Amino acid sequence: LPETCIGNDQGRRDGQEHRGDGEAGSIDCVSLNESSDARHKTAIRPISNALDKVLALQGVYFRRARATQDARNTPEVGLVGQDVEAICPEVVATNADGYKSVNYSRMSALLVEAVKEQQQLIREQSVNLALALTKIANLEDKLATPAGSPNM
């Protein structure tokens, strides 16, 4: 996490800037827009093998090892930063103490490309299935026609 956080830092909701310790808290908002204009980007290239990368990730349930402002210590879901870093280091940051954080919003690009790759596989399998079903139907027709009978 960045060293400064605007929003809910350690339970405060005053919208002021607060210094954090890498576990600054949560940000509650109605909308969050992140800069994504092409004019701010260079060397743009497609993400390849996105589906393989997503399949290598493991979503986990966990509880925080250290008490946070959520005194209930309720189960959470997420990814383990070290695991994500091995697969997609572009979305992982490491603070001065070595703690990992995942930029989940940037992972959306990886997920979009993985869905597109998966959809292409589904389309290819649908075509192959249709061809196989046609061949099976033709073979069944041949088996149903007695030998020596004229084919219709």
PDB file of C-alpha atoms in Angstrom:
ATOM      1  CA  LEU A   1       0.000   0.000   0.000  1.00  0.00           C
ATOM      2  CA  PRO A   2       1.161   3.548  -0.512  1.00  0.00           C
ATOM      3  CA  GLU A   3       2.365   5.375   2.553  1.00  0.00           C
ATOM      4  CA  THR A   4      -0.544   7.799   2.395  1.00  0.00           C
ATOM      5  CA  CYS A   5      -4.190   6.902   2.210  1.00  0.00           C
ATOM      6  CA  ILE A   6      -7.194   9.137   1.765  1.00  0.00           C
ATOM      7  CA  GLY A   7     -10.247   7.790   3.522  1.00  0.00           C
ATOM      8  CA  ASN A   8     -10.805   5.297   6.278  1.00  0.00           C
ATOM      9  CA  ASP A   9      -7.434   4.976   7.987  1.00  0.00           C
ATOM     10  CA  GLN A  10      -7.543   3.147  11.298  1.00  0.00           C
ATOM     11  CA  GLY A  11     -11.271   3.655  11.613  1.00  0.00           C
ATOM     12  CA  ARG A  12     -11.374   7.378  10.791  1.00  0.00           C
ATOM     13  CA  ARG A  13     -13.817   8.498   8.106  1.00  0.00           C
ATOM     14  CA  ASP A  14     -12.898  12.150   7.828  1.00  0.00           C
ATOM     15  CA  GLY A  15     -11.570  12.021   4.250  1.00  0.00           C
ATOM     16  CA  GLN A  16      -8.261  13.524   5.350  1.00  0.00           C
ATOM     17  CA  GLU A  17      -4.818  12.255   4.441  1.00  0.00           C
ATOM     18  CA  HIS A  18      -3.330   9.872   6.996  1.00  0.00           C
ATOM     19  CA  ARG A  19      -0.018   8.098   7.157  1.00  0.00           C
ATOM     20  CA  GLY A  20      -0.373   4.337   7.154  1.00  0.00           C
ATOM     21  CA  ASP A  21       1.851   1.444   8.112  1.00  0.00           C
ATOM     22  CA  GLY A  22       1.092  -0.782   5.139  1.00  0.00           C
ATOM     23  CA  GLU A  23      -2.205  -1.831   6.731  1.00  0.00           C
ATOM     24  CA  ALA A  24      -3.799   1.603   6.532  1.00  0.00           C
ATOM     25  CA  GLY A  25      -7.371   0.378   6.481  1.00  0.00           C
ATOM     26  CA  SER A  26     -10.107   0.440   3.923  1.00  0.00           C
ATOM     27  CA  ILE A  27     -11.399   2.950   1.454  1.00  0.00           C
ATOM     28  CA  ASP A  28     -15.164   3.131   1.130  1.00  0.00           C
ATOM     29  CA  CYS A  29     -16.436   4.981  -1.895  1.00  0.00           C
ATOM     30  CA  VAL A  30     -19.276   5.028  -4.383  1.00  0.00           C
ATOM     31  CA  SER A  31     -17.016   5.152  -7.437  1.00  0.00           C
ATOM     32  CA  LEU A  32     -13.308   4.896  -8.125  1.00  0.00           C
ATOM     33  CA  ASN A  33     -11.854   5.864 -11.484  1.00  0.00           C
ATOM     34  CA  GLU A  34      -8.247   5.001 -12.223  1.00  0.00           C
ATOM     35  CA  SER A  35      -6.296   6.732 -14.961  1.00  0.00           C
ATOM     36  CA  SER A  36      -6.274   4.564 -18.094  1.00  0.00           C
ATOM     37  CA  ASP A  37      -5.890   6.993 -20.994  1.00  0.00           C
ATOM     38  CA  ALA A  38      -3.858   5.694 -23.940  1.00  0.00           C
ATOM     39  CA  ARG A  39      -1.900   8.975 -23.918  1.00  0.00           C
ATOM     40  CA  HIS A  40      -0.352   7.922 -20.605  1.00  0.00           C
ATOM     41  CA  LYS A  41       0.802   4.544 -21.942  1.00  0.00           C
ATOM     42  CA  THR A  42       3.660   3.326 -24.121  1.00  0.00           C
ATOM     43  CA  ALA A  43       4.769  -0.093 -25.346  1.00  0.00           C
ATOM     44  CA  ILE A  44       1.179  -1.410 -25.272  1.00  0.00           C
ATOM     45  CA  ARG A  45       0.968  -5.128 -26.065  1.00  0.00           C
ATOM     46  CA  PRO A  46      -1.643  -7.833 -25.495  1.00  0.00           C
ATOM     47  CA  ILE A  47      -1.490 -10.114 -22.475  1.00  0.00           C
ATOM     48  CA  SER A  48      -0.616 -13.614 -23.642  1.00  0.00           C
ATOM     49  CA  ASN A  49      -1.399 -16.905 -21.899  1.00  0.00           C
ATOM     50  CA  ALA A  50      -3.815 -15.131 -19.568  1.00  0.00           C
ATOM     51  CA  LEU A  51      -5.928 -18.242 -19.010  1.00  0.00           C
ATOM     52  CA  ASP A  52      -2.900 -20.270 -17.903  1.00  0.00           C
ATOM     53  CA  LYS A  53      -1.943 -17.499 -15.484  1.00  0.00           C
ATOM     54  CA  VAL A  54      -5.437 -17.318 -14.008  1.00  0.00           C
ATOM     55  CA  LEU A  55      -5.596 -21.101 -13.686  1.00  0.00           C
ATOM     56  CA  ALA A  56      -2.297 -21.017 -11.769  1.00  0.00           C
ATOM     57  CA  LEU A  57      -3.720 -18.591  -9.182  1.00  0.00           C
ATOM     58  CA  GLN A  58      -5.373 -19.919  -6.056  1.00  0.00           C
ATOM     59  CA  GLY A  59      -8.155 -18.045  -4.353  1.00  0.00           C
ATOM     60  CA  VAL A  60      -8.086 -18.641  -0.614  1.00  0.00           C
ATOM     61  CA  TYR A  61     -10.093 -18.089   2.534  1.00  0.00           C
ATOM     62  CA  PHE A  62      -8.031 -16.619   5.369  1.00  0.00           C
ATOM     63  CA  ARG A  63      -8.054 -14.696   8.621  1.00  0.00           C
ATOM     64  CA  ARG A  64      -5.698 -11.815   9.322  1.00  0.00           C
ATOM     65  CA  ALA A  65      -2.703 -12.915  11.364  1.00  0.00           C
ATOM     66  CA  ARG A  66      -2.575  -9.567  13.126  1.00  0.00           C
ATOM     67  CA  ALA A  67      -5.498  -7.730  14.648  1.00  0.00           C
ATOM     68  CA  THR A  68      -6.852  -4.943  12.476  1.00  0.00           C
ATOM     69  CA  GLN A  69      -9.718  -2.550  13.032  1.00  0.00           C
ATOM     70  CA  ASP A  70     -12.037  -5.479  12.249  1.00  0.00           C
ATOM     71  CA  ALA A  71     -12.101  -6.838  15.790  1.00  0.00           C
ATOM     72  CA  ARG A  72     -14.395  -9.672  14.710  1.00  0.00           C
ATOM     73  CA  ASN A  73     -11.523 -11.256  12.738  1.00  0.00           C
ATOM     74  CA  THR A  74     -14.014 -12.583  10.200  1.00  0.00           C
ATOM     75  CA  PRO A  75     -12.929 -14.902   7.370  1.00  0.00           C
ATOM     76  CA  GLU A  76     -11.887 -13.116   4.190  1.00  0.00           C
ATOM     77  CA  VAL A  77     -11.222 -14.192   0.612  1.00  0.00           C
ATOM     78  CA  GLY A  78      -8.340 -13.174  -1.583  1.00  0.00           C
ATOM     79  CA  LEU A  79      -5.002 -14.194  -3.003  1.00  0.00           C
ATOM     80  CA  VAL A  80      -1.584 -14.582  -1.379  1.00  0.00           C
ATOM     81  CA  GLY A  81       0.779 -11.873  -2.630  1.00  0.00           C
ATOM     82  CA  GLN A  82       3.798 -14.170  -2.884  1.00  0.00           C
ATOM     83  CA  ASP A  83       1.808 -16.625  -5.032  1.00  0.00           C
ATOM     84  CA  VAL A  84       0.511 -13.866  -7.305  1.00  0.00           C
ATOM     85  CA  GLU A  85       3.996 -12.363  -7.641  1.00  0.00           C
ATOM     86  CA  ALA A  86       5.329 -15.651  -9.038  1.00  0.00           C
ATOM     87  CA  ILE A  87       2.671 -15.588 -11.774  1.00  0.00           C
ATOM     88  CA  CYS A  88       1.986 -11.913 -12.445  1.00  0.00           C
ATOM     89  CA  PRO A  89       4.585  -9.701 -10.727  1.00  0.00           C
ATOM     90  CA  GLU A  90       3.189  -6.577 -12.413  1.00  0.00           C
ATOM     91  CA  VAL A  91       0.281  -6.466  -9.949  1.00  0.00           C
ATOM     92  CA  VAL A  92       2.291  -7.000  -6.751  1.00  0.00           C
ATOM     93  CA  ALA A  93       4.086  -4.363  -4.687  1.00  0.00           C
ATOM     94  CA  THR A  94       6.492  -4.956  -1.808  1.00  0.00           C
ATOM     95  CA  ASN A  95       6.827  -2.391   0.973  1.00  0.00           C
ATOM     96  CA  ALA A  96      10.018  -1.520   2.877  1.00  0.00           C
ATOM     97  CA  ASP A  97       9.337  -4.305   5.394  1.00  0.00           C
ATOM     98  CA  GLY A  98       8.896  -6.913   2.649  1.00  0.00           C
ATOM     99  CA  TYR A  99       5.114  -7.183   2.952  1.00  0.00           C
ATOM    100  CA  LYS A 100       3.285  -7.868  -0.312  1.00  0.00           C
ATOM    101  CA  SER A 101       0.151  -6.166  -1.605  1.00  0.00           C
ATOM    102  CA  VAL A 102      -1.915  -7.051  -4.686  1.00  0.00           C
ATOM    103  CA  ASN A 103      -3.433  -4.445  -6.966  1.00  0.00           C
ATOM    104  CA  TYR A 104      -6.692  -6.307  -7.570  1.00  0.00           C
ATOM    105  CA  SER A 105      -8.070  -3.683  -9.959  1.00  0.00           C
ATOM    106  CA  ARG A 106      -5.138  -4.165 -12.329  1.00  0.00           C
ATOM    107  CA  MET A 107      -5.824  -7.885 -12.342  1.00  0.00           C
ATOM    108  CA  SER A 108      -9.055  -7.161 -14.223  1.00  0.00           C
ATOM    109  CA  ALA A 109      -7.088  -6.912 -17.494  1.00  0.00           C
ATOM    110  CA  LEU A 110      -5.702 -10.408 -16.911  1.00  0.00           C
ATOM    111  CA  LEU A 111      -9.186 -11.729 -16.118  1.00  0.00           C
ATOM    112  CA  VAL A 112     -10.702 -10.124 -19.231  1.00  0.00           C
ATOM    113  CA  GLU A 113      -8.099 -11.744 -21.470  1.00  0.00           C
ATOM    114  CA  ALA A 114      -8.506 -15.106 -19.714  1.00  0.00           C
ATOM    115  CA  VAL A 115     -12.268 -15.040 -20.345  1.00  0.00           C
ATOM    116  CA  LYS A 116     -11.649 -14.231 -24.004  1.00  0.00           C
ATOM    117  CA  GLU A 117      -9.181 -17.129 -24.339  1.00  0.00           C
ATOM    118  CA  GLN A 118     -11.633 -19.464 -22.621  1.00  0.00           C
ATOM    119  CA  GLN A 119     -14.470 -18.320 -24.885  1.00  0.00           C
ATOM    120  CA  GLN A 120     -12.336 -19.041 -27.951  1.00  0.00           C
ATOM    121  CA  LEU A 121     -11.714 -22.573 -26.635  1.00  0.00           C
ATOM    122  CA  ILE A 122     -15.460 -23.044 -26.075  1.00  0.00           C
ATOM    123  CA  ARG A 123     -16.204 -21.913 -29.646  1.00  0.00           C
ATOM    124  CA  GLU A 124     -13.614 -24.320 -31.059  1.00  0.00           C
ATOM    125  CA  GLN A 125     -14.992 -27.178 -28.968  1.00  0.00           C
ATOM    126  CA  SER A 126     -18.552 -26.354 -30.086  1.00  0.00           C
ATOM    127  CA  VAL A 127     -17.522 -26.567 -33.738  1.00  0.00           C
ATOM    128  CA  ASN A 128     -15.689 -29.852 -33.127  1.00  0.00           C
ATOM    129  CA  LEU A 129     -18.677 -31.255 -31.233  1.00  0.00           C
ATOM    130  CA  ALA A 130     -21.066 -30.310 -34.060  1.00  0.00           C
ATOM    131  CA  LEU A 131     -18.797 -32.019 -36.593  1.00  0.00           C
ATOM    132  CA  ALA A 132     -18.531 -35.143 -34.434  1.00  0.00           C
ATOM    133  CA  LEU A 133     -22.321 -35.281 -33.959  1.00  0.00           C
ATOM    134  CA  THR A 134     -22.823 -34.978 -37.714  1.00  0.00           C
ATOM    135  CA  LYS A 135     -20.389 -37.850 -38.331  1.00  0.00           C
ATOM    136  CA  ILE A 136     -22.147 -39.984 -35.701  1.00  0.00           C
ATOM    137  CA  ALA A 137     -25.541 -39.276 -37.268  1.00  0.00           C
ATOM    138  CA  ASN A 138     -24.213 -40.246 -40.709  1.00  0.00           C
ATOM    139  CA  LEU A 139     -22.763 -43.482 -39.315  1.00  0.00           C
ATOM    140  CA  GLU A 140     -26.041 -44.281 -37.551  1.00  0.00           C
ATOM    141  CA  ASP A 141     -27.898 -43.739 -40.836  1.00  0.00           C
ATOM    142  CA  LYS A 142     -25.519 -46.133 -42.609  1.00  0.00           C
ATOM    143  CA  LEU A 143     -25.974 -48.755 -39.884  1.00  0.00           C
ATOM    144  CA  ALA A 144     -29.754 -48.404 -40.016  1.00  0.00           C
ATOM    145  CA  THR A 145     -29.822 -48.966 -43.780  1.00  0.00           C
ATOM    146  CA  PRO A 146     -29.738 -52.711 -44.600  1.00  0.00           C
ATOM    147  CA  ALA A 147     -26.918 -53.869 -46.839  1.00  0.00           C
ATOM    148  CA  GLY A 148     -27.914 -53.867 -50.495  1.00  0.00           C
ATOM    149  CA  SER A 149     -30.716 -51.325 -49.986  1.00  0.00           C
ATOM    150  CA  PRO A 150     -30.589 -48.169 -52.048  1.00  0.00           C
ATOM    151  CA  ASN A 151     -29.298 -45.161 -50.047  1.00  0.00           C
ATOM    152  CA  MET A 152     -31.637 -42.192 -49.881  1.00  0.00           C
TER     153      MET A 152
END
